[in-house]
Coordinates of N, CA and C in Angstrom, one line a residue:
M1 N 221.7 255.5 104.3 CA 222.4 256.4 104.7 C 223.5 257.1 103.1
D2 N 224.3 257.9 103.1 CA 224.9 258.9 102.5 C 225.5 257.8 101.5
K3 N 225.5 257.4 100.2 CA 227.3 257.1 99.7 C 228.3 257.5 99.9
F4 N 229.3 256.5 99.5 CA 230.6 256.9 99.2 C 231.0 256.8 98.5
T5 N 231.8 257.4 97.6 CA 232.3 257.4 96.6 C 233.6 258.0 96.1
T6 N 233.9 259.2 95.9 CA 234.9 259.2 96.4 C 235.3 260.7 97.4
L7 N 236.3 261.1 98.4 CA 236.4 261.6 99.2 C 237.3 262.5 99.0
T8 N 238.2 263.9 99.2 CA 238.5 264.8 99.1 C 238.8 265.4 100.3
G9 N 239.4 265.6 101.0 CA 239.2 266.3 102.6 C 240.6 266.7 103.4
I10 N 240.1 267.0 104.5 CA 241.6 267.2 105.0 C 241.5 266.5 106.0
A11 N 242.8 265.9 106.5 CA 242.9 264.4 106.9 C 243.5 264.9 108.1
A12 N 242.7 264.5 109.3 CA 244.0 264.7 111.2 C 244.8 263.7 111.5
P13 N 245.7 263.9 111.9 CA 246.7 262.8 112.1 C 246.3 262.4 114.2
M14 N 246.2 260.9 114.0 CA 245.7 260.6 115.3 C 246.8 259.3 115.4
P15 N 248.1 259.7 115.4 CA 248.8 258.6 116.0 C 249.1 257.7 117.1
L16 N 248.4 258.2 118.2 CA 247.8 256.7 119.5 C 247.4 255.4 118.8
V17 N 247.9 254.5 119.3 CA 247.8 253.2 119.3 C 246.5 253.0 120.3
N18 N 245.8 252.0 119.8 CA 244.4 251.2 120.8 C 244.1 252.4 121.3
I19 N 243.4 253.1 119.9 CA 242.0 254.3 120.8 C 240.9 253.2 121.0
D20 N 240.2 253.3 121.9 CA 238.9 252.7 122.3 C 238.2 253.2 121.8
T21 N 236.9 252.6 121.6 CA 235.6 253.1 121.8 C 235.3 253.8 122.9
D22 N 235.4 254.0 124.1 CA 235.3 254.4 125.4 C 236.1 255.9 124.8
M23 N 236.6 255.9 124.5 CA 238.2 256.9 124.4 C 237.5 257.9 123.2
I24 N 236.5 257.1 121.9 CA 235.8 258.3 120.7 C 234.9 258.7 121.8
I25 N 233.7 257.6 122.5 CA 232.8 258.2 122.7 C 232.5 257.5 124.0
P26 N 232.8 258.7 125.0 CA 232.8 258.2 126.5 C 231.5 257.6 127.0
K27 N 231.2 256.4 128.4 CA 229.8 255.9 128.5 C 228.8 256.6 129.2
Q28 N 229.0 257.9 129.2 CA 228.1 258.9 130.2 C 227.2 259.3 128.8
F29 N 227.8 259.0 127.8 CA 227.2 260.0 126.2 C 226.1 258.8 125.4
L30 N 226.0 257.4 126.3 CA 225.8 256.4 125.7 C 224.0 255.9 125.7
K31 N 223.6 257.1 126.5 CA 221.7 257.2 126.7 C 221.3 256.9 125.8
T32 N 221.8 257.5 124.5 CA 220.7 258.1 123.7 C 220.8 257.0 122.8
I33 N 219.3 256.5 121.8 CA 219.6 255.8 120.4 C 219.4 256.4 119.4
K34 N 219.5 257.8 119.2 CA 219.4 258.6 118.2 C 221.1 258.7 117.6
R35 N 221.4 258.8 116.1 CA 222.6 259.1 115.4 C 223.0 260.1 115.5
S36 N 222.6 260.5 115.7 CA 222.7 262.7 115.5 C 222.8 263.1 116.7
G37 N 223.8 264.4 117.1 CA 224.2 265.0 118.5 C 225.2 264.3 118.9
L38 N 226.1 263.7 118.8 CA 227.3 262.4 119.2 C 228.2 263.4 119.1
G39 N 228.5 264.4 117.9 CA 229.9 264.9 117.2 C 230.2 265.3 118.3
V40 N 229.7 266.8 118.7 CA 229.9 267.4 119.9 C 231.0 266.7 121.3
N41 N 230.4 265.3 121.4 CA 231.0 264.8 122.5 C 232.3 263.5 122.0
L42 N 232.7 263.7 120.5 CA 233.5 263.0 119.7 C 235.2 263.3 120.7
F43 N 236.0 262.1 120.7 CA 237.4 262.1 122.3 C 236.7 263.2 123.2
D44 N 235.7 263.0 123.8 CA 235.1 263.6 124.4 C 236.3 264.3 126.0
E45 N 237.4 263.7 126.0 CA 238.0 263.6 127.6 C 239.2 263.8 127.0
M46 N 239.3 264.2 125.7 CA 240.6 264.4 125.1 C 240.7 265.9 124.9
R47 N 239.2 266.3 124.1 CA 238.6 267.6 124.0 C 238.6 268.4 124.7
Y48 N 237.8 268.2 125.6 CA 237.9 269.0 127.0 C 238.0 268.8 128.3
D49 N 238.6 270.0 128.7 CA 238.9 269.9 130.4 C 237.7 269.5 131.0
R50 N 238.2 269.5 132.5 CA 236.9 269.1 133.4 C 235.9 270.5 133.8
D51 N 236.2 271.4 132.7 CA 235.5 272.5 133.5 C 234.4 272.6 131.7
G52 N 234.6 271.5 130.9 CA 233.9 271.8 129.4 C 234.8 272.5 129.0
N53 N 235.7 273.2 128.7 CA 236.5 274.2 127.8 C 237.4 273.4 127.2
E54 N 237.6 273.8 126.0 CA 238.2 273.3 124.7 C 239.9 272.8 125.2
I55 N 240.5 272.1 125.0 CA 242.0 271.9 125.2 C 242.2 271.9 123.8
P56 N 243.2 273.2 123.7 CA 244.0 273.8 122.4 C 244.6 272.8 121.8
D57 N 245.3 272.1 122.5 CA 246.0 271.2 121.7 C 245.5 269.9 120.9
F58 N 244.5 269.9 121.2 CA 243.8 268.0 121.1 C 243.7 268.6 119.6
V59 N 244.1 268.0 118.4 CA 244.3 267.8 116.6 C 242.8 268.7 116.8
L60 N 242.0 267.9 116.9 CA 240.6 268.3 116.2 C 239.6 269.8 116.8
N61 N 240.7 270.0 117.7 CA 240.5 271.4 118.1 C 241.4 272.8 117.4
R62 N 242.0 272.1 116.7 CA 243.1 273.0 116.3 C 242.3 273.4 115.1
P63 N 242.5 275.0 114.8 CA 241.4 275.2 113.3 C 242.1 274.5 112.3
A64 N 242.9 274.1 112.0 CA 243.3 273.2 110.7 C 242.6 271.7 110.5
Y65 N 242.3 271.7 111.6 CA 241.7 270.4 111.4 C 240.0 270.4 112.1
R66 N 239.1 271.6 112.1 CA 238.3 270.9 113.0 C 237.2 271.2 112.2
D67 N 237.5 271.0 110.6 CA 236.4 270.3 109.6 C 237.2 268.8 109.0
A68 N 237.6 268.2 109.4 CA 238.4 267.2 108.8 C 237.3 266.2 108.7
Q69 N 237.4 265.2 107.3 CA 236.8 264.1 107.6 C 237.3 262.9 107.3
I70 N 238.8 263.1 107.4 CA 239.7 261.7 107.1 C 240.4 261.8 108.6
L71 N 240.4 260.6 109.5 CA 241.5 260.7 110.7 C 242.4 259.2 110.1
I72 N 243.5 259.9 110.0 CA 244.5 258.8 109.9 C 245.6 258.7 111.7
A73 N 245.2 257.2 112.0 CA 245.4 256.8 113.2 C 245.6 255.7 113.1
G74 N 246.3 255.4 114.6 CA 247.3 254.2 114.9 C 246.6 253.1 115.3
D75 N 247.7 252.0 115.2 CA 247.1 250.6 115.0 C 246.0 250.5 116.0
N76 N 245.3 249.5 116.3 CA 244.2 248.4 116.6 C 243.1 250.0 117.1
F77 N 243.0 250.5 116.2 CA 241.8 251.7 115.9 C 240.4 251.1 116.3
G78 N 239.9 251.3 117.7 CA 238.5 251.2 117.8 C 238.5 249.9 118.3
C79 N 239.2 249.7 119.8 CA 238.9 248.4 120.4 C 238.5 248.6 121.4
G80 N 238.2 248.0 122.4 CA 237.5 247.8 123.7 C 236.2 247.1 123.2
S81 N 234.8 248.5 123.9 CA 233.8 247.5 123.5 C 233.0 247.6 122.2
S82 N 232.3 247.2 122.4 CA 231.4 247.1 120.7 C 230.2 248.3 120.6
R83 N 230.2 249.3 121.2 CA 229.4 250.3 121.2 C 229.0 250.9 120.2
E84 N 227.8 250.8 119.4 CA 227.9 251.4 118.3 C 227.7 252.9 118.3
H85 N 227.7 253.3 119.0 CA 227.9 254.9 119.3 C 229.5 255.7 118.4
A86 N 230.3 254.9 118.5 CA 231.6 255.4 118.3 C 231.7 255.7 116.7
P87 N 230.9 254.7 115.8 CA 230.8 255.2 114.3 C 229.6 256.5 114.5
W88 N 229.1 256.3 115.1 CA 227.8 257.3 114.9 C 228.5 259.0 115.3
A89 N 229.2 258.9 116.6 CA 230.1 259.8 116.9 C 230.3 260.7 115.5
L90 N 231.7 259.6 115.3 CA 232.5 260.1 113.8 C 231.8 260.9 113.0
L91 N 230.8 259.6 112.7 CA 230.3 260.4 111.6 C 229.4 262.1 111.3
D92 N 228.6 261.9 112.8 CA 227.7 263.2 113.3 C 229.1 264.7 113.1
F93 N 230.0 264.1 113.5 CA 231.7 265.4 113.6 C 231.4 265.6 112.4
G94 N 231.8 264.5 111.6 CA 232.2 264.6 110.3 C 233.4 263.9 109.3
I95 N 233.2 262.9 110.4 CA 234.5 261.9 110.0 C 234.1 261.0 108.6
R96 N 234.0 260.6 107.5 CA 233.4 259.9 106.4 C 234.9 258.7 106.3
C97 N 236.3 258.8 106.7 CA 236.9 257.9 106.4 C 237.9 257.5 107.6
V98 N 238.3 255.9 108.2 CA 239.5 256.9 109.5 C 240.7 255.2 108.4
V99 N 241.8 255.8 108.3 CA 242.9 255.0 107.8 C 243.6 254.6 108.9
S100 N 244.1 253.3 108.9 CA 245.1 253.1 110.2 C 245.2 251.6 109.6
T101 N 246.7 250.9 110.1 CA 247.3 249.6 110.2 C 246.1 248.6 110.3
S102 N 245.4 248.8 111.4 CA 244.4 247.7 111.8 C 243.8 248.5 112.5
F103 N 241.7 247.6 112.5 CA 240.8 247.9 113.5 C 240.6 246.8 114.0
A104 N 239.5 246.7 114.7 CA 238.9 246.2 116.2 C 237.7 245.5 115.1
D105 N 237.5 244.2 115.0 CA 236.5 243.6 114.3 C 235.1 244.2 114.1
I106 N 234.6 244.5 115.8 CA 232.9 245.1 115.4 C 233.0 246.4 115.1
F107 N 234.3 247.6 115.4 CA 234.0 248.9 115.4 C 234.1 248.9 113.7
F108 N 234.8 247.7 113.0 CA 235.7 247.4 111.4 C 233.9 247.6 110.7
N109 N 233.9 246.3 111.2 CA 232.0 245.8 110.6 C 230.9 247.2 111.2
N110 N 230.8 248.0 111.9 CA 230.2 249.4 112.6 C 229.9 250.3 111.1
C111 N 231.4 250.8 111.0 CA 231.8 251.6 110.5 C 231.0 250.9 109.2
F112 N 231.3 250.4 108.3 CA 230.6 249.7 106.7 C 228.8 250.3 107.0
K113 N 228.1 250.1 108.1 CA 227.2 249.8 108.6 C 226.7 251.2 109.0
N114 N 227.1 252.4 108.9 CA 227.3 253.3 109.4 C 227.3 254.5 108.0
G115 N 227.9 254.2 107.0 CA 228.6 255.1 106.0 C 230.2 255.5 105.9
I116 N 230.5 254.6 107.1 CA 232.6 255.2 107.5 C 233.1 254.2 106.6
L117 N 233.7 254.1 105.8 CA 234.7 253.8 105.2 C 236.4 253.6 106.0
P118 N 236.6 252.0 106.6 CA 238.0 252.2 107.3 C 239.1 251.0 106.3
V119 N 240.2 252.0 105.8 CA 240.9 251.0 105.0 C 241.8 250.7 106.0
V120 N 242.3 250.1 105.4 CA 243.9 249.3 106.0 C 245.0 249.2 105.1
L121 N 246.0 250.0 105.8 CA 247.0 250.2 104.9 C 248.6 249.7 105.8
P122 N 249.4 249.4 105.4 CA 250.3 248.7 105.7 C 251.1 250.1 106.6
Q123 N 252.3 249.8 107.0 CA 252.8 251.0 108.2 C 253.4 252.1 107.5
D124 N 254.0 252.1 106.3 CA 255.2 253.1 105.9 C 253.8 253.9 104.7
A125 N 252.8 253.3 104.1 CA 251.4 253.8 103.4 C 251.1 255.0 105.3
V126 N 250.8 254.2 106.1 CA 250.0 255.2 107.1 C 251.1 256.0 107.7
D127 N 252.7 255.9 107.2 CA 253.5 256.8 108.2 C 253.4 257.8 107.0
A128 N 253.4 257.7 105.8 CA 253.3 258.7 104.9 C 252.1 259.5 104.8
L129 N 250.8 259.0 104.9 CA 249.5 260.2 105.4 C 249.7 260.9 106.8
M130 N 250.3 259.7 107.5 CA 250.6 260.8 108.8 C 251.0 262.3 108.4
R131 N 252.4 261.9 107.7 CA 253.0 263.1 108.0 C 252.3 264.1 106.7
D132 N 251.7 264.0 105.9 CA 251.1 264.4 105.6 C 249.8 264.9 105.8
A133 N 249.4 264.4 106.7 CA 247.8 264.9 107.3 C 249.0 265.6 108.6
E134 N 250.2 265.9 108.8 CA 250.7 267.2 110.1 C 250.3 268.1 109.2
K135 N 250.7 268.4 107.8 CA 250.9 269.9 107.3 C 249.8 270.5 107.3
G136 N 248.5 270.0 108.1 CA 247.6 270.5 108.1 C 246.5 271.0 107.1
A137 N 245.6 271.8 107.0 CA 244.7 271.9 105.9 C 244.9 272.1 104.7
N138 N 246.1 272.6 103.9 CA 246.7 272.6 102.8 C 246.7 271.7 102.4
A139 N 247.3 270.3 103.1 CA 247.9 269.2 102.9 C 246.4 267.9 102.4
R140 N 245.4 268.0 101.7 CA 244.1 267.2 101.2 C 244.5 265.7 100.8
I141 N 243.5 265.2 101.3 CA 243.9 263.5 100.7 C 242.5 263.1 100.4
T142 N 243.1 262.5 99.0 CA 241.7 261.8 98.5 C 241.4 260.4 98.7
V143 N 240.5 260.0 98.7 CA 240.0 258.5 99.0 C 239.5 258.2 98.0
D144 N 239.5 257.1 97.6 CA 238.4 256.7 96.3 C 238.0 255.4 96.1
L145 N 237.1 255.3 96.6 CA 236.2 253.9 96.9 C 236.4 253.0 96.0
D146 N 235.9 253.4 94.5 CA 235.9 252.8 93.2 C 236.9 251.9 92.7
A147 N 238.3 253.4 92.7 CA 239.7 252.7 92.2 C 239.9 251.9 93.7
Q148 N 239.6 252.3 94.3 CA 240.2 251.8 96.0 C 241.9 251.9 95.9
T149 N 241.7 253.1 95.6 CA 243.0 254.4 96.4 C 242.7 254.8 97.3
V150 N 244.0 255.4 98.2 CA 244.0 256.7 99.0 C 245.4 257.3 98.4
T151 N 245.0 258.7 98.2 CA 246.1 259.4 97.3 C 246.3 260.7 98.7
G152 N 247.5 260.8 98.2 CA 249.0 261.6 99.4 C 248.3 262.8 98.9
A153 N 248.8 263.7 99.4 CA 248.6 265.1 99.2 C 250.2 265.4 98.2
D154 N 251.6 264.8 98.2 CA 251.9 264.3 96.6 C 252.2 263.7 95.5
G155 N 250.6 262.8 95.9 CA 249.7 262.6 94.4 C 250.3 261.0 94.5
T156 N 251.3 260.8 95.3 CA 251.1 259.4 95.6 C 250.0 258.2 95.9
E157 N 250.0 257.1 95.2 CA 248.9 256.5 95.3 C 249.0 255.2 95.9
Y158 N 247.8 254.8 96.9 CA 247.9 253.7 97.9 C 246.9 252.5 97.9
G159 N 246.9 251.7 97.3 CA 245.7 250.9 97.1 C 245.1 250.0 98.5
F160 N 244.2 249.8 98.8 CA 243.7 248.8 99.7 C 242.9 248.1 98.6
D161 N 242.6 246.9 100.2 CA 241.4 246.4 99.4 C 240.3 246.3 100.5
I162 N 239.1 245.4 100.1 CA 237.9 245.8 100.3 C 236.9 244.6 100.0
D163 N 236.0 244.2 101.0 CA 235.2 243.0 100.6 C 234.3 243.8 99.3
P164 N 234.0 242.9 98.2 CA 232.9 243.7 97.5 C 231.3 243.7 98.0
F165 N 231.0 242.9 98.7 CA 229.9 243.3 99.1 C 229.7 244.7 100.0
R166 N 230.7 245.0 101.0 CA 230.9 246.1 101.6 C 231.0 247.2 100.6
K167 N 231.9 247.0 99.6 CA 232.3 247.8 98.8 C 230.7 248.7 98.2
H168 N 230.0 247.6 97.5 CA 228.7 247.5 96.9 C 228.4 248.7 97.9
C169 N 227.9 248.1 99.0 CA 226.5 249.0 100.0 C 227.1 250.1 100.6
L170 N 228.4 250.5 100.4 CA 228.8 251.9 101.1 C 228.7 252.9 99.3
M171 N 229.0 252.3 98.0 CA 229.1 253.0 97.2 C 227.3 253.3 96.8
N172 N 226.5 252.8 97.3 CA 225.1 252.8 96.9 C 224.4 253.0 98.4
G173 N 224.9 253.5 99.3 CA 224.6 254.2 100.2 C 223.6 252.9 100.7
L174 N 223.8 251.8 101.0 CA 222.5 250.8 101.6 C 223.1 250.3 103.0
D175 N 222.4 250.5 104.0 CA 222.7 249.8 105.4 C 221.8 248.4 105.5
D176 N 221.2 247.8 106.4 CA 221.0 246.7 106.3 C 219.4 246.7 106.4
I177 N 218.9 248.3 106.3 CA 217.3 248.0 106.2 C 217.6 248.5 104.5
G178 N 217.9 249.4 104.3 CA 218.3 249.3 103.0 C 218.5 248.3 102.3
L179 N 219.0 247.4 102.3 CA 219.7 245.8 101.5 C 218.0 245.7 101.2
T180 N 217.5 245.3 102.8 CA 216.6 244.6 102.8 C 215.1 245.0 101.6
M181 N 215.1 246.7 101.8 CA 214.6 247.4 100.8 C 214.5 246.7 98.9
E182 N 216.2 246.8 98.8 CA 215.8 246.9 97.3 C 215.2 245.0 97.3
K183 N 214.9 244.4 98.1 CA 214.1 242.9 97.8 C 212.8 242.9 97.8
A184 N 212.2 244.2 97.8 CA 211.1 244.8 98.5 C 210.4 243.9 97.4
P185 N 210.6 244.4 96.1 CA 209.6 243.4 95.2 C 209.0 242.0 95.0
A186 N 210.3 241.2 95.4 CA 210.5 239.9 95.6 C 209.4 239.8 96.9
I187 N 209.9 240.8 98.0 CA 208.8 239.8 99.8 C 207.9 240.4 98.5
D188 N 207.0 241.4 98.4 CA 205.4 241.8 97.9 C 205.5 240.6 97.2
T189 N 206.0 239.7 96.2 CA 205.5 238.8 95.5 C 205.3 237.6 96.5
F190 N 206.3 237.4 97.3 CA 206.0 236.2 98.6 C 205.1 236.2 99.5
E191 N 204.2 237.4 99.8 CA 203.5 237.7 100.5 C 202.0 237.1 100.2
T192 N 202.1 237.8 98.5 CA 200.9 237.5 98.4 C 200.9 236.3 97.6
Q193 N 201.6 235.3 97.5 CA 201.6 233.8 97.4 C 201.3 233.3 98.2
M194 N 201.7 233.3 99.6 CA 201.6 233.4 100.8 C 199.6 233.3 100.9
A195 N 199.4 234.7 100.8 CA 198.3 235.1 101.6 C 197.6 234.1 100.6
Q196 N 197.7 234.2 99.4 CA 196.8 233.1 98.3 C 196.7 231.6 98.8
A197 N 197.8 231.0 99.3 CA 198.2 229.7 99.9 C 198.1 229.2 101.5
R198 N 198.0 230.2 102.0 CA 197.7 230.1 103.7 C 196.6 230.9 103.8
P199 N 195.8 231.6 103.3 CA 194.4 232.5 103.9 C 194.3 232.8 105.3
W200 N 194.9 231.2 105.8 CA 194.2 231.5 107.4 C 195.3 232.1 108.4
V201 N 196.3 232.5 107.6 CA 197.5 232.8 108.1 C 197.4 234.4 108.7

């Protein structure tokens, strides 16, 4: 997966609480096992009417936020089912970071496995960043994973905590397969030794 180091981009405000994974990517789009192609259906039932036309008032349909890379979201983002298609859809749209006061556990873990940084901040910090995001494309927000800070449009910095192992994986672009491949020399050595010790296996 792509490395996450520092991201400066447009932040889209989504103040709704309890945005669940079925809202992020509705069930009819779960047939695929590919991680690509789901971005067009991100928040499908909020982005489009029954005829498939865009709903102009939905935040990601507004010109200022079509290229958003950051979501500033309400509490308990990603609740509901455990579908990994939710972070796939976010990533395919171009979202690399979601900021909220809290996340559902499974969604939170799936984000890290797919190159998305979920940032947990206190309510007052999220409120301030939400106000920044509401200013549109001219108010860019910076997320610095190494420094563990989110910087608002006015330069105010908000620090966040992150598990050191997850930080290492994101900064180095390591998913589960990448982590395994880091141990490739040790695995090769083990297999050679086992072949010599147990040639009948």
